[in-house]
């Protein structure tokens, strides 16, 4: 697929056994998810207005294998306050990669929002994560280590820039199988990270 474009409030969902799909560019307003799939590749994925209420995330990679995203940009992320939402979530990714992730300009009404979380993942590489200009976003990057989220191994991040969140910029819960090559020196870490 060369390109996908959707107006505000519409997402891109690739799920339920989809296999061997290549998308050059997806501009999908509210974002979307890749779930229960194999070998899905999206070169550029932009959520230019992810301000839809009642959504748990802007982008998500869930229970996916051998998937890749070149560049992911989430702008104006918001979620209903009943959700502890994330602009970008990775849960159950195996052998996946993302070149760069940028979350910029969360909305002031997103008081329970977080920018990014990784829970269950194995052999995942992310080149650069940039979580900046949050407005009301309480937390930046979170890696939640828990045996319940198995497998959790070989998670590598080249660069993590996370600034300006109201609670903390970086949280790595417990001892965790994650390697982050660079973190901006002014990042506020959650206690114990």
mmCIF file of C-alpha atoms in Angstrom:
data_model
loop_
_atom_site.group_PDB
_atom_site.id
_atom_site.type_symbol
_atom_site.label_atom_id
_atom_site.label_comp_id
_atom_site.label_asym_id
_atom_site.label_seq_id
_atom_site.Cartn_x
_atom_site.Cartn_y
_atom_site.Cartn_z
ATOM 1 C CA UNK A 1 0.000 0.000 0.000
ATOM 2 C CA UNK A 2 1.532 3.322 -1.046
ATOM 3 C CA UNK A 3 -0.346 5.629 1.325
ATOM 4 C CA UNK A 4 -3.283 5.809 3.705
ATOM 5 C CA UNK A 5 -4.914 9.024 4.843
ATOM 6 C CA UNK A 6 -7.806 9.451 7.250
ATOM 7 C CA UNK A 7 -9.567 12.490 8.600
ATOM 8 C CA UNK A 8 -9.870 13.294 12.291
ATOM 9 C CA UNK A 9 -11.189 10.549 14.636
ATOM 10 C CA UNK A 10 -10.261 7.688 12.285
ATOM 11 C CA UNK A 11 -7.516 5.177 13.125
ATOM 12 C CA UNK A 12 -5.647 2.473 11.236
ATOM 13 C CA UNK A 13 -6.109 -0.991 12.733
ATOM 14 C CA UNK A 14 -4.157 -3.979 11.362
ATOM 15 C CA UNK A 15 -5.074 -7.099 13.337
ATOM 16 C CA UNK A 16 -6.312 -10.686 13.660
ATOM 17 C CA UNK A 17 -3.714 -12.679 11.754
ATOM 18 C CA UNK A 18 -2.779 -10.136 9.099
ATOM 19 C CA UNK A 19 0.523 -11.208 7.533
ATOM 20 C CA UNK A 20 3.093 -9.680 5.183
ATOM 21 C CA UNK A 21 1.677 -6.171 4.779
ATOM 22 C CA UNK A 22 3.821 -3.226 3.683
ATOM 23 C CA UNK A 23 2.569 0.375 3.965
ATOM 24 C CA UNK A 24 4.752 3.246 2.811
ATOM 25 C CA UNK A 25 2.969 6.050 4.682
ATOM 26 C CA UNK A 26 -0.044 6.242 6.971
ATOM 27 C CA UNK A 27 -1.418 9.581 8.131
ATOM 28 C CA UNK A 28 -4.280 8.508 10.317
ATOM 29 C CA UNK A 29 -5.298 11.416 12.498
ATOM 30 C CA UNK A 30 -6.079 9.538 15.731
ATOM 31 C CA UNK A 31 -3.420 6.825 15.305
ATOM 32 C CA UNK A 32 -4.222 3.111 15.518
ATOM 33 C CA UNK A 33 -2.724 -0.270 16.354
ATOM 34 C CA UNK A 34 -0.946 -3.349 15.051
ATOM 35 C CA UNK A 35 -2.302 -6.369 16.949
ATOM 36 C CA UNK A 36 -2.023 -10.161 16.572
ATOM 37 C CA UNK A 37 -0.108 -9.864 13.288
ATOM 38 C CA UNK A 38 3.104 -11.021 11.629
ATOM 39 C CA UNK A 39 5.451 -9.106 9.311
ATOM 40 C CA UNK A 40 3.700 -5.762 9.082
ATOM 41 C CA UNK A 41 5.889 -2.872 7.969
ATOM 42 C CA UNK A 42 4.943 0.827 8.005
ATOM 43 C CA UNK A 43 7.623 3.248 6.883
ATOM 44 C CA UNK A 44 6.021 6.456 8.222
ATOM 45 C CA UNK A 45 3.020 6.617 10.551
ATOM 46 C CA UNK A 46 1.697 9.987 11.728
ATOM 47 C CA UNK A 47 -1.181 10.690 14.094
ATOM 48 C CA UNK A 48 -1.586 14.400 13.454
ATOM 49 C CA UNK A 49 -4.446 14.880 15.922
ATOM 50 C CA UNK A 50 -4.725 12.041 18.439
ATOM 51 C CA UNK A 51 -7.157 13.979 20.624
ATOM 52 C CA UNK A 52 -10.062 11.525 20.462
ATOM 53 C CA UNK A 53 -11.494 10.888 23.929
ATOM 54 C CA UNK A 54 -12.012 7.400 25.354
ATOM 55 C CA UNK A 55 -8.934 5.866 23.798
ATOM 56 C CA UNK A 56 -6.251 4.068 25.729
ATOM 57 C CA UNK A 57 -3.382 4.888 23.338
ATOM 58 C CA UNK A 58 -2.431 6.738 20.191
ATOM 59 C CA UNK A 59 -0.313 3.964 18.642
ATOM 60 C CA UNK A 60 0.153 0.409 19.884
ATOM 61 C CA UNK A 61 2.080 -2.713 18.899
ATOM 62 C CA UNK A 62 0.337 -5.608 20.658
ATOM 63 C CA UNK A 63 1.150 -9.325 20.345
ATOM 64 C CA UNK A 64 2.939 -8.758 17.050
ATOM 65 C CA UNK A 65 5.995 -10.445 15.556
ATOM 66 C CA UNK A 66 8.536 -9.333 12.947
ATOM 67 C CA UNK A 67 6.937 -5.902 12.581
ATOM 68 C CA UNK A 68 8.634 -2.610 11.894
ATOM 69 C CA UNK A 69 7.807 1.085 11.861
ATOM 70 C CA UNK A 70 10.303 3.510 10.372
ATOM 71 C CA UNK A 71 9.026 6.735 11.959
ATOM 72 C CA UNK A 72 6.052 7.197 14.317
ATOM 73 C CA UNK A 73 4.811 10.676 15.259
ATOM 74 C CA UNK A 74 1.953 11.257 17.709
ATOM 75 C CA UNK A 75 0.733 14.852 18.071
ATOM 76 C CA UNK A 76 -1.891 16.416 20.349
ATOM 77 C CA UNK A 77 -2.421 13.151 22.253
ATOM 78 C CA UNK A 78 -5.303 13.071 24.718
ATOM 79 C CA UNK A 79 -7.406 10.469 26.449
ATOM 80 C CA UNK A 80 -10.405 10.366 28.697
ATOM 81 C CA UNK A 81 -9.455 10.759 32.355
ATOM 82 C CA UNK A 82 -10.926 7.339 33.129
ATOM 83 C CA UNK A 83 -8.022 5.858 31.120
ATOM 84 C CA UNK A 84 -4.420 5.790 32.233
ATOM 85 C CA UNK A 85 -3.622 6.166 28.554
ATOM 86 C CA UNK A 86 -0.365 6.103 26.612
ATOM 87 C CA UNK A 87 0.499 7.862 23.391
ATOM 88 C CA UNK A 88 2.622 4.834 22.341
ATOM 89 C CA UNK A 89 2.323 1.342 23.846
ATOM 90 C CA UNK A 90 4.311 -1.830 23.168
ATOM 91 C CA UNK A 91 2.946 -5.038 24.679
ATOM 92 C CA UNK A 92 3.775 -8.499 23.399
ATOM 93 C CA UNK A 93 6.113 -7.447 20.581
ATOM 94 C CA UNK A 94 8.662 -10.020 19.410
ATOM 95 C CA UNK A 95 11.416 -9.364 16.850
ATOM 96 C CA UNK A 96 10.114 -5.849 16.137
ATOM 97 C CA UNK A 97 11.791 -2.507 15.469
ATOM 98 C CA UNK A 98 10.936 1.178 15.371
ATOM 99 C CA UNK A 99 13.366 3.681 13.891
ATOM 100 C CA UNK A 100 12.073 6.707 15.772
ATOM 101 C CA UNK A 101 9.132 7.624 17.988
ATOM 102 C CA UNK A 102 8.135 11.209 18.707
ATOM 103 C CA UNK A 103 5.328 12.264 21.046
ATOM 104 C CA UNK A 104 4.815 16.002 21.073
ATOM 105 C CA UNK A 105 2.168 18.289 22.461
ATOM 106 C CA UNK A 106 -0.111 16.278 24.724
ATOM 107 C CA UNK A 107 -3.243 18.188 25.708
ATOM 108 C CA UNK A 108 -3.882 19.861 29.041
ATOM 109 C CA UNK A 109 -6.999 17.748 29.587
ATOM 110 C CA UNK A 110 -4.939 14.547 29.452
ATOM 111 C CA UNK A 111 -4.230 14.574 33.170
ATOM 112 C CA UNK A 112 -3.894 10.792 33.420
ATOM 113 C CA UNK A 113 -1.956 10.376 30.188
ATOM 114 C CA UNK A 114 1.525 8.973 29.810
ATOM 115 C CA UNK A 115 3.718 9.275 26.757
ATOM 116 C CA UNK A 116 5.039 5.708 26.331
ATOM 117 C CA UNK A 117 5.128 2.248 27.912
ATOM 118 C CA UNK A 118 6.823 -1.062 27.130
ATOM 119 C CA UNK A 119 5.560 -4.096 28.997
ATOM 120 C CA UNK A 120 6.039 -7.477 27.323
ATOM 121 C CA UNK A 121 8.691 -7.489 24.595
ATOM 122 C CA UNK A 122 11.498 -9.651 23.228
ATOM 123 C CA UNK A 123 14.182 -8.700 20.703
ATOM 124 C CA UNK A 124 12.871 -5.176 20.221
ATOM 125 C CA UNK A 125 15.033 -2.327 18.913
ATOM 126 C CA UNK A 126 14.049 1.353 18.944
ATOM 127 C CA UNK A 127 16.488 3.854 17.460
ATOM 128 C CA UNK A 128 15.298 7.076 19.093
ATOM 129 C CA UNK A 129 12.450 8.079 21.394
ATOM 130 C CA UNK A 130 11.627 11.775 21.826
ATOM 131 C CA UNK A 131 8.943 12.687 24.379
ATOM 132 C CA UNK A 132 8.757 16.470 24.552
ATOM 133 C CA UNK A 133 6.430 19.426 25.033
ATOM 134 C CA UNK A 134 3.941 17.622 27.295
ATOM 135 C CA UNK A 135 1.052 19.689 28.630
ATOM 136 C CA UNK A 136 -0.538 18.005 31.623
ATOM 137 C CA UNK A 137 1.051 14.646 30.830
ATOM 138 C CA UNK A 138 2.101 13.121 34.133
ATOM 139 C CA UNK A 139 4.699 10.592 32.992
ATOM 140 C CA UNK A 140 7.157 10.144 30.129
ATOM 141 C CA UNK A 141 8.780 6.777 29.330
ATOM 142 C CA UNK A 142 7.939 3.666 31.368
ATOM 143 C CA UNK A 143 9.320 0.152 31.193
ATOM 144 C CA UNK A 144 7.204 -2.002 33.476
ATOM 145 C CA UNK A 145 9.120 -5.121 34.458
ATOM 146 C CA UNK A 146 6.955 -7.884 35.862
ATOM 147 C CA UNK A 147 7.186 -11.678 35.372
ATOM 148 C CA UNK A 148 3.512 -11.557 34.393
ATOM 149 C CA UNK A 149 4.575 -9.710 31.234
ATOM 150 C CA UNK A 150 6.885 -12.481 29.998
ATOM 151 C CA UNK A 151 8.800 -12.529 27.759
ATOM 152 C CA UNK A 152 10.903 -9.483 28.588
ATOM 153 C CA UNK A 153 14.374 -9.622 27.117
ATOM 154 C CA UNK A 154 16.711 -7.985 24.617
ATOM 155 C CA UNK A 155 15.058 -4.558 24.548
ATOM 156 C CA UNK A 156 17.452 -1.948 23.159
ATOM 157 C CA UNK A 157 16.890 1.807 22.791
ATOM 158 C CA UNK A 158 19.524 3.927 21.106
ATOM 159 C CA UNK A 159 18.482 7.317 22.474
ATOM 160 C CA UNK A 160 15.748 8.454 24.880
ATOM 161 C CA UNK A 161 14.949 12.144 25.251
ATOM 162 C CA UNK A 162 12.151 12.778 27.752
ATOM 163 C CA UNK A 163 11.540 16.163 29.370
ATOM 164 C CA UNK A 164 8.970 18.333 31.111
ATOM 165 C CA UNK A 165 6.523 15.789 32.515
ATOM 166 C CA UNK A 166 4.705 16.700 35.699
ATOM 167 C CA UNK A 167 5.670 13.571 37.693
ATOM 168 C CA UNK A 168 8.718 11.977 36.051
ATOM 169 C CA UNK A 169 10.350 11.595 32.652
ATOM 170 C CA UNK A 170 11.745 8.048 32.903
ATOM 171 C CA UNK A 171 10.717 4.992 34.901
ATOM 172 C CA UNK A 172 12.339 1.560 34.728
ATOM 173 C CA UNK A 173 10.508 -0.583 37.251
ATOM 174 C CA UNK A 174 12.642 -3.070 39.174
ATOM 175 C CA UNK A 175 15.686 -4.678 37.591
ATOM 176 C CA UNK A 176 14.885 -5.049 33.959
ATOM 177 C CA UNK A 177 16.317 -6.537 30.735
ATOM 178 C CA UNK A 178 16.477 -3.202 28.945
ATOM 179 C CA UNK A 179 19.450 -1.313 27.511
ATOM 180 C CA UNK A 180 19.212 2.424 26.830
ATOM 181 C CA UNK A 181 22.372 3.869 25.306
ATOM 182 C CA UNK A 182 21.630 7.563 25.991
ATOM 183 C CA UNK A 183 19.177 9.469 28.209
ATOM 184 C CA UNK A 184 19.095 13.280 28.341
ATOM 185 C CA UNK A 185 20.931 14.345 31.516
ATOM 186 C CA UNK A 186 18.090 16.567 32.814
ATOM 187 C CA UNK A 187 15.520 13.744 32.755
ATOM 188 C CA UNK A 188 13.684 13.220 36.052
ATOM 189 C CA UNK A 189 13.725 9.544 37.030
ATOM 190 C CA UNK A 190 11.063 7.858 39.122
ATOM 191 C CA UNK A 191 12.474 6.784 42.473
ATOM 192 C CA UNK A 192 14.163 3.398 42.267
ATOM 193 C CA UNK A 193 14.695 3.523 38.513
#
